[in-house]
Coordinates of C-alpha atoms and ligand atoms in Angstrom, one line a residue:
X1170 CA 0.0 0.0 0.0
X1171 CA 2.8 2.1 0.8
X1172 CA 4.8 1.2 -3.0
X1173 CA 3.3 3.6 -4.9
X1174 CA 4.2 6.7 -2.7
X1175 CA 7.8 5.3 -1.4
X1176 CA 8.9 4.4 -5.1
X1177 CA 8.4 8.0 -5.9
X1178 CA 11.7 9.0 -3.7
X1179 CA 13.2 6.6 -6.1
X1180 CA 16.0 9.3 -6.7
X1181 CA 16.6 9.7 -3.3
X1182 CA 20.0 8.8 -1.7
X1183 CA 19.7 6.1 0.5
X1184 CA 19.1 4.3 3.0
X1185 CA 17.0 6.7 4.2
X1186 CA 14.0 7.1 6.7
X1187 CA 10.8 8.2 5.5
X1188 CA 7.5 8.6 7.8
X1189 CA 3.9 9.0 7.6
X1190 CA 2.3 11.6 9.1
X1191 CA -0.9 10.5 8.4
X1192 CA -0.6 7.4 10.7
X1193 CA 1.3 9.1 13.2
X1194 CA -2.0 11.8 13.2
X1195 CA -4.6 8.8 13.7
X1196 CA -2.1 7.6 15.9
X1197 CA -2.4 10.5 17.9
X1198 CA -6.2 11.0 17.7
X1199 CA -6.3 7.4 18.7
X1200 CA -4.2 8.0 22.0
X1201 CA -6.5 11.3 22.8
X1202 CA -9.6 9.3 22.3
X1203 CA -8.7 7.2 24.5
X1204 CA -8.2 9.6 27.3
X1205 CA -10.3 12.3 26.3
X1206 CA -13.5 11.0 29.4
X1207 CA -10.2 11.1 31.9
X1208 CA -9.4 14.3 32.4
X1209 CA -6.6 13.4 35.1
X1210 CA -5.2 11.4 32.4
X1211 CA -1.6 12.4 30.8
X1212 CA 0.7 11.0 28.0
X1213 CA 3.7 11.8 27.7
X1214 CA 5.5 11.0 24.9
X1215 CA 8.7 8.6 25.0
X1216 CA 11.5 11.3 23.2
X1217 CA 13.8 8.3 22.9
X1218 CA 12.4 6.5 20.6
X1219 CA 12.0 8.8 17.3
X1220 CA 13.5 12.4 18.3
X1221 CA 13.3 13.9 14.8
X1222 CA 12.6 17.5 14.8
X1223 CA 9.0 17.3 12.7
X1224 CA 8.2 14.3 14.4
X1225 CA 8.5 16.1 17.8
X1226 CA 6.5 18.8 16.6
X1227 CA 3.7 17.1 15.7
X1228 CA 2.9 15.1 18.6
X1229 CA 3.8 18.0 21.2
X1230 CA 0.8 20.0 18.6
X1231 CA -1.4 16.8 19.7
X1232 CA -1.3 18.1 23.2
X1233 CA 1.1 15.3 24.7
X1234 CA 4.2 15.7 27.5
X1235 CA 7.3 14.2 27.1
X1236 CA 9.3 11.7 28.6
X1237 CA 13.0 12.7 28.8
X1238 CA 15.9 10.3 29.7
X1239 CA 18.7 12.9 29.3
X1240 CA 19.6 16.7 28.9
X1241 CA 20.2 16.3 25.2
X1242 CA 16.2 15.2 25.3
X1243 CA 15.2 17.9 27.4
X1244 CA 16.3 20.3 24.6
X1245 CA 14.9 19.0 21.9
X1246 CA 11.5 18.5 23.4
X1247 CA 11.5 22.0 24.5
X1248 CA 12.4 23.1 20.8
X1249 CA 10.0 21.3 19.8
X1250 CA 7.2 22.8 21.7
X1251 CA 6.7 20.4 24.7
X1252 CA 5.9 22.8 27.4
X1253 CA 8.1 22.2 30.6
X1254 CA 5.7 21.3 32.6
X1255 CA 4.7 18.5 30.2
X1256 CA 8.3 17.2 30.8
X1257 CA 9.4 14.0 32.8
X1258 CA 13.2 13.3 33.4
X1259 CA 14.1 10.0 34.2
X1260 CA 17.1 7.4 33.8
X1261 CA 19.6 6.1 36.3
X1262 CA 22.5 8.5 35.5
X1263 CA 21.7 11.5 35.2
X1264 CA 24.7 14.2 35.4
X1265 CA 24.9 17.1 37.7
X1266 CA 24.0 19.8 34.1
X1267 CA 21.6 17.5 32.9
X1268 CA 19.6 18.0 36.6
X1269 CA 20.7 21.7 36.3
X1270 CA 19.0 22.2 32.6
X1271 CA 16.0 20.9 34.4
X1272 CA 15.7 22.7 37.1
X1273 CA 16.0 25.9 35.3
X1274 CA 13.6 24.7 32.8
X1275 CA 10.9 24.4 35.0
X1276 CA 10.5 20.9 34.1
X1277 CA 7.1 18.9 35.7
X1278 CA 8.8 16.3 37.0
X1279 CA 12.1 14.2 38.1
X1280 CA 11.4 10.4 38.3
X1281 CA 14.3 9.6 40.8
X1282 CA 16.0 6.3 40.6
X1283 CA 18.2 6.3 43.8
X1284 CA 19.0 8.0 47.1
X1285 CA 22.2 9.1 46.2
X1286 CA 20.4 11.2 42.8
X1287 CA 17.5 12.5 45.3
X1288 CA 20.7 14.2 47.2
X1289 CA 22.5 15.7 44.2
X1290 CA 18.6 16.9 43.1
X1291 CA 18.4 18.7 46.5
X1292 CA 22.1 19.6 46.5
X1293 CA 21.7 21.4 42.8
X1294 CA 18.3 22.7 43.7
X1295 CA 19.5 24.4 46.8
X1296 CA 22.1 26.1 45.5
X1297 CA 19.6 27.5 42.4
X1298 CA 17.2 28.1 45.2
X1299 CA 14.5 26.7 43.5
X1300 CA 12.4 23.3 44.3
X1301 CA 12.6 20.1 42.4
X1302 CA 9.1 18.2 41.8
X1303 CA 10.4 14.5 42.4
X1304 CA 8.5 11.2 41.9
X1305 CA 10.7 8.1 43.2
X1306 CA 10.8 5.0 40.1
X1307 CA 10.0 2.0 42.0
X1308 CA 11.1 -1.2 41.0
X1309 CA 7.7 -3.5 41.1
X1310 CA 9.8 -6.5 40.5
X1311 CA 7.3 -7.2 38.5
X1312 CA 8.4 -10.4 35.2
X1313 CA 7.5 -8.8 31.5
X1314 CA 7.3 -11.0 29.0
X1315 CA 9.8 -9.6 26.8
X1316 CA 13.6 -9.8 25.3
X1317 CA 15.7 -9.7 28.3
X1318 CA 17.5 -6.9 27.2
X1319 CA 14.0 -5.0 27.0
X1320 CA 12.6 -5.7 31.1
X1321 CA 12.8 -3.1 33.5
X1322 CA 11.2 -4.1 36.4
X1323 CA 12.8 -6.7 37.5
X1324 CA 14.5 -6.7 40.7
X1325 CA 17.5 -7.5 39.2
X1326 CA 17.6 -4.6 37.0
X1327 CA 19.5 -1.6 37.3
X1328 CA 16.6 1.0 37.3
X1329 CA 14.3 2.4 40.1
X1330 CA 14.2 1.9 44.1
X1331 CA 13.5 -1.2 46.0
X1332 CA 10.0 -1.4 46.8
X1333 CA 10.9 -2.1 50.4
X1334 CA 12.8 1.7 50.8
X1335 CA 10.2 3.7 49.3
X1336 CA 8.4 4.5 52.5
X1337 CA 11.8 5.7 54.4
X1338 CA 13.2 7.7 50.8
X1339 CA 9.4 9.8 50.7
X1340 CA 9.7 10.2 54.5
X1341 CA 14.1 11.4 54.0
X1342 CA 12.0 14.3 51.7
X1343 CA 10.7 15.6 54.7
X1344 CA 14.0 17.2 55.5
X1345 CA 14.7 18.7 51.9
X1346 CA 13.4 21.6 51.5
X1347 CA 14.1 22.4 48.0
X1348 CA 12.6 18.8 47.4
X1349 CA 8.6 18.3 46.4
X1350 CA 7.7 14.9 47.1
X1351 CA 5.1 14.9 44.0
X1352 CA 4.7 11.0 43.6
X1353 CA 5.7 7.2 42.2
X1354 CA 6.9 6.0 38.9
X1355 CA 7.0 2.9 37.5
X1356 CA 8.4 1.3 33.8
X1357 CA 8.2 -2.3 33.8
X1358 CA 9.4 -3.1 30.0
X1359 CA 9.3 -2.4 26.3
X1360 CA 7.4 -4.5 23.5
X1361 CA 4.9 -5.6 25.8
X1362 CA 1.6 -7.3 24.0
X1363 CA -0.2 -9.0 26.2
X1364 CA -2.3 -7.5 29.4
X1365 CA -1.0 -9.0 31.9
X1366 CA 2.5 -7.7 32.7
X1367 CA 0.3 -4.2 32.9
X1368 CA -2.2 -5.9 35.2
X1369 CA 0.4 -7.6 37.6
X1370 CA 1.8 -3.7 37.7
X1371 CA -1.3 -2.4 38.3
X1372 CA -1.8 -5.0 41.7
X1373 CA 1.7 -4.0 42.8
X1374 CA 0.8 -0.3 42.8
X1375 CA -2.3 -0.9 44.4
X1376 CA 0.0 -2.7 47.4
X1377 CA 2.2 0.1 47.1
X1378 CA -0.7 2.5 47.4
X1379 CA -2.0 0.8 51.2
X1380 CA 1.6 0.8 51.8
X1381 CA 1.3 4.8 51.8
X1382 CA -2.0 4.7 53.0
X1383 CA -0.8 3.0 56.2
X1384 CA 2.5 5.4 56.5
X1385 CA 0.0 8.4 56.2
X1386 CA 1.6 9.5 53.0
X1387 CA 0.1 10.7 49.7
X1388 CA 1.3 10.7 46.2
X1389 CA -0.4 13.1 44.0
X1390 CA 0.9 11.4 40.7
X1391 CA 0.8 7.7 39.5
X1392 CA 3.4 7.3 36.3
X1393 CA 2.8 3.7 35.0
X1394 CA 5.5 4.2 32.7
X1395 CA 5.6 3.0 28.9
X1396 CA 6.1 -0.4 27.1
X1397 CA 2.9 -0.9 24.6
X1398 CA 4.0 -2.5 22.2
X1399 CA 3.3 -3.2 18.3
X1400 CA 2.9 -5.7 15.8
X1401 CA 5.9 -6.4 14.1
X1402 CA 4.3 -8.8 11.9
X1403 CA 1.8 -7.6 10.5
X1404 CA 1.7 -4.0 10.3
X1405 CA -1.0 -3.1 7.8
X1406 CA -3.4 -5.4 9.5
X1407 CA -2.6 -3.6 13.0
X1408 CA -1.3 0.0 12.2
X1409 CA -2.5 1.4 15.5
X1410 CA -1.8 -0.4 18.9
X1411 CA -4.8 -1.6 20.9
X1412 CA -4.8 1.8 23.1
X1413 CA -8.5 1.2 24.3
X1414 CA -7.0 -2.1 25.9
X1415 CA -4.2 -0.8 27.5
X1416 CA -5.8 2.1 28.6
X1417 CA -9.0 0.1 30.0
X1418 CA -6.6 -2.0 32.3
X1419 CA -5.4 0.5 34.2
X1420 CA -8.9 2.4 34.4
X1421 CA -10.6 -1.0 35.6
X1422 CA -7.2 -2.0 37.9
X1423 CA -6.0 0.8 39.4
X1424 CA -7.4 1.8 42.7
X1425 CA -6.3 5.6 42.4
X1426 CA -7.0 7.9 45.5
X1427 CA -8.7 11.0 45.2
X1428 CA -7.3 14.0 42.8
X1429 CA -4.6 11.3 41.8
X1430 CA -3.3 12.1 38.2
X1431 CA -2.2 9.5 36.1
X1432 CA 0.5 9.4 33.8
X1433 CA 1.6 7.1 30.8
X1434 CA 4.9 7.6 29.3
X1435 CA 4.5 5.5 25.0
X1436 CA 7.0 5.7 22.9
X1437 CA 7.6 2.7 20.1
X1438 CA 3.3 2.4 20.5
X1439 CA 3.3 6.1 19.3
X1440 CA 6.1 6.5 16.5
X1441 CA 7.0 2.6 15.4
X1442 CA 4.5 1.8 12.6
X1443 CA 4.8 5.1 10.9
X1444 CA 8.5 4.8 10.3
X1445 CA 9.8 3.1 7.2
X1446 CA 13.7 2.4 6.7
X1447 CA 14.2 2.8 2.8
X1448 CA 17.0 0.7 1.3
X1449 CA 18.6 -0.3 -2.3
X1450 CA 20.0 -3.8 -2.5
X1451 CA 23.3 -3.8 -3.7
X1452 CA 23.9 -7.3 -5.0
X1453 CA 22.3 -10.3 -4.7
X1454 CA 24.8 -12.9 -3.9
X1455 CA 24.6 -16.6 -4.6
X1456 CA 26.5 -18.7 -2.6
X1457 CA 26.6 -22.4 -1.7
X1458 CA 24.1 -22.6 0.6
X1459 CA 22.4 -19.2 0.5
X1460 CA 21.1 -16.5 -1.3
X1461 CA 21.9 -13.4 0.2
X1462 CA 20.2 -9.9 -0.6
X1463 CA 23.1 -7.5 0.3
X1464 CA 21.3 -3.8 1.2
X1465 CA 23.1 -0.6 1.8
X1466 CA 21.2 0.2 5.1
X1467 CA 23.1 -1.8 7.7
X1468 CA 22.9 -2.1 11.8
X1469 CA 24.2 1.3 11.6
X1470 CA 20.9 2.7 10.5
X1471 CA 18.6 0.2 12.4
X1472 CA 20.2 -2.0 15.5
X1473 CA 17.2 -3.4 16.9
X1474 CA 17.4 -7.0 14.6
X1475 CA 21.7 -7.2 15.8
X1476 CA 20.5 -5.9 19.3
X1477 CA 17.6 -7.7 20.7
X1478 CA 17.1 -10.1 17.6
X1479 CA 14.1 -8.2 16.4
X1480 CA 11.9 -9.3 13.7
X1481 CA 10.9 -6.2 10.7
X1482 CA 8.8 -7.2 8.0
X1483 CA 10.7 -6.1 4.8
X1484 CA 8.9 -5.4 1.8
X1485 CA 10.4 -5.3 -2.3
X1486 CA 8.6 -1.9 -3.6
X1487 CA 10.0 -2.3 -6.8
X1488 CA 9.0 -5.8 -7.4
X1489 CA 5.8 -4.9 -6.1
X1490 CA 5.5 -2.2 -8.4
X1491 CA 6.8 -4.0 -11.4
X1492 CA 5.0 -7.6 -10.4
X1493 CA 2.2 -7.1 -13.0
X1494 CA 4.7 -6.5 -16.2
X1495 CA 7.2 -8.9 -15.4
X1496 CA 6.5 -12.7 -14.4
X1497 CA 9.5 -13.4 -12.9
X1498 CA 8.7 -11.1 -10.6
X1499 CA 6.1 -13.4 -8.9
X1500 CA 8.6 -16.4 -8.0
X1501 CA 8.8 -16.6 -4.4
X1502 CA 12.7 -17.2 -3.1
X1503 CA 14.2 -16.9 0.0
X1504 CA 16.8 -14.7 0.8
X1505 CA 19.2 -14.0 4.0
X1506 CA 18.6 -9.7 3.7
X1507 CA 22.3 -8.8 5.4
X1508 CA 23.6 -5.0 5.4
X1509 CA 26.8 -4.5 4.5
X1510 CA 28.5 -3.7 7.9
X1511 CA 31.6 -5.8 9.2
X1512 CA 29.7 -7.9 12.2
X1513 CA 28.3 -10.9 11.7
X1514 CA 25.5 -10.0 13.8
X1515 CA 24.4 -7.3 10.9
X1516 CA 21.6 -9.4 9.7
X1517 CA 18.0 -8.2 9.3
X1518 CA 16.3 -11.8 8.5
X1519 CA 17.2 -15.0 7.5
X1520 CA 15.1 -17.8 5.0
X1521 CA 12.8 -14.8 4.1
X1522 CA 10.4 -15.1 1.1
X1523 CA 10.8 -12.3 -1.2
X1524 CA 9.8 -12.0 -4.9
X1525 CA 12.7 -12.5 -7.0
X1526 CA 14.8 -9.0 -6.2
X1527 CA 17.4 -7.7 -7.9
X1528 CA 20.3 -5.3 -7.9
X1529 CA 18.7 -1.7 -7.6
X1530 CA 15.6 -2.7 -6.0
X1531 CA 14.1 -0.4 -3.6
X1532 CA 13.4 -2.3 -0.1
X1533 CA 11.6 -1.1 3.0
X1534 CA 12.1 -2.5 6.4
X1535 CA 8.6 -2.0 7.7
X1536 CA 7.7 -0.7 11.7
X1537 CA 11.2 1.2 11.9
X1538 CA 9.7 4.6 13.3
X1539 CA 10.8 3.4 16.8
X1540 CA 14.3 2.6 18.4
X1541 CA 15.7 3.1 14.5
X1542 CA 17.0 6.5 13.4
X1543 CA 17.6 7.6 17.2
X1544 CA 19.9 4.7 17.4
X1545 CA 21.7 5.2 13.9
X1546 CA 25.6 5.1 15.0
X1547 CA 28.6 5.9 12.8
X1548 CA 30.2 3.0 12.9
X1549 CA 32.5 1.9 10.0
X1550 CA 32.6 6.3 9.1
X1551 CA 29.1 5.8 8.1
X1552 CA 26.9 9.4 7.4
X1553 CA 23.6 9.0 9.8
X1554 CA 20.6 8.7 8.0
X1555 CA 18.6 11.6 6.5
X1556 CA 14.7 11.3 7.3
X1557 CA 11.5 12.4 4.8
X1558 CA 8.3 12.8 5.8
X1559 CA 5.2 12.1 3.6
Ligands
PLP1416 C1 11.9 4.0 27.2 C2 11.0 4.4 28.2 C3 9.6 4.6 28.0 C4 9.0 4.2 26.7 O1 9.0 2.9 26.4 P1 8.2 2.3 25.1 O2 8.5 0.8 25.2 O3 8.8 2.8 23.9 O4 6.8 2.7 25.3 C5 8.8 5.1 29.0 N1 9.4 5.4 30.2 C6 10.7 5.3 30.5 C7 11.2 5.7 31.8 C8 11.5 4.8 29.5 O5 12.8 4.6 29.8

């Protein structure tokens, strides 16, 4: 469906990203549906996983916050029009300017990940005599059913506070004066499809919740953190995630105290099915054993398959294009589609059925709007990829 528009940037120098602001617009309306009969509700978006400039601009217009995991991300989403109160700082190392450019900002909220951070917060924030709004991540220790590379919320993991502190670290607040104790944060995991990791988070909170209730504390904010994920697939069939699900569990689950606000933090959910990673194959190369369709975007331009053995569909828009003049088009062969990168591990699928493809062909790796271009490296002097949008 997408052939006819993509083979128009046929001069185009690639690989290249190209994404459709169409989707990411019903996307968006999707996501605001959704939340539009909960006014307490907030999305903020993940900045981490598509941080292009037009692509930041168009979801801050839709009226989301964003979801910042370093300074670097901070700017940009203020450039892009997030307003700073929209804006959630997390991650487990943040350095002392990072929590500087946030404090002057203005920003909504810190999502603090240790004791040691909480004192440099109070430390910087004292010094710029100003007061930071803090959240504490606590880890729920709670399994997602996802790559290991991809869970957060173990207890194993690296991220967020021990359950069993959080009552002493709110209560340590007490003494900080230039610290607002505004609430808890959670992030179990990315690429999560099924209800359940999201329901077993919801219980934990709501233990965590009679926890506070019975310390005589009060969080004003619940952040459940991010993690929807997409179909990988099959994603013409399923070009919007199943928000209305998600969304519904943690209406029907959570037991939220009065005037609590809620807060989502979606990233891949928001931005992956728009994205498209446009390639040219280079050479198609018989060997022995396989047949091997050599592309010039590598794991320079897209990790994800090298990192966490990700699965992208990966369509031939020139043979689809051409299929109805040419038979040979419509033999069915399968191909090992490698970049051309000096690791082993730069693979994007193995024993895939293609149509016949040929030197020149224009390919695109499908679902790439997420955890692709904002992961590009340079690695073997390769330029970073340029983006279009359509
Ligand atoms: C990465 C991240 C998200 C977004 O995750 P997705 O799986 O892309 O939805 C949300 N919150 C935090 C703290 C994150 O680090």
């Amino acid at each position: 469906m997408y052939a006819d528009k993509i083979n128009k940037l046929n001069s185009l120098r690639t690989p290249c990203y190209v994404y459709d602001t169409q989707l990411l617009a019903r996307t968006l309306d999707a996501i605001n549906a959704e939340t539009a009969a909960h006014p307490n509700y907030h999305v903020h978006y993940a900045i981490k996983a598509n941080a292009n400039p037009d692509v930041l601009k168009q979801i801050a217009s839709a009226g989301l916050g964003a979801d910042c995991v370093s300074g670097g991300e901070i700017r940009a989403a203020l450039e892009a029009g997030f307003p700073a109160a929209g804006i959630a700082f997390a991650g487990v190392g943040k350095a002392d300017w990072e929590i500087e450019l946030a404090l002057k900002a203005g920003i909504g909220m810190f999502n603090v990940e240790s004791v040691e951070e909480l004192a440099v917060i109070n430390e910087l924030a004292t010094l710029l005599n100003t007061r930071a709004r803090v959240s504490f991540r606590i880890n729920p220790d709670v399994g997602a059913h996802t790559h290991d590379n991809i869970t957060t919320g173990r207890a194993e993991n690296k991220f967020g506070i021990a359950k069993e502190q959080m009552v002493e670290v709110i209560r340590s607040t007490a003494a900080m004066p230039h610290i607002d104790f505004q609430g808890l944060h959670f992030h179990i995991g990315s690429q999560l499809l099924v209800m359940d990791d999201f329901e077993a988070l919801c219980l934990r909170v709501n233990e965590l919740q009679e926890e506070l209730d019975n310390a005589g504390l009060y969080a004003p904010n619940i952040n459940v953190g991010g993690g929807l994920g997409i179909d990988y697939e099959q994603p013409d069939e399923h070009p919007i995630p199943d928000f209305h699900a998600y969304i519904n569990t943690f209406t029907k689950l959570l037991q939220l105290r009065e005037g609590q606000q809620l807060h989502f933090e979606l990233g891949r959910a928001i931005v992956a099915q728009m994205g498209f990673l446009i390639t040219r194959v280079l050479y198609v190369k018989h060997a022995t054993k396989k047949q091997f369709v050599i592309v010039d975007a590598g794991m320079t331009e897209i990790i994800r398959p090298a990192l966490y053995d990700a699965f992208h569909r990966i369509e031939n828009l020139t043979a689809e294009a051409t299929a109805a003049a040419d038979e040979s088009r419509n033999a069915v062969v399968e191909y090992d589609v490698v970049g051309p990168i000096c690791e082993s591990s730069d693979v994007f699928v193995k024993d895939y059925a293609m149509p016949t493809t040929r030197r020149g062909d224009i390919l695109a790796i499908r679902s790439a709007g997420a955890y692709g271009e904002t992961m590009a490296s340079g690695y073997n002097c390769r330029p970073l990829p340029c983006a279009h949008l359509i």
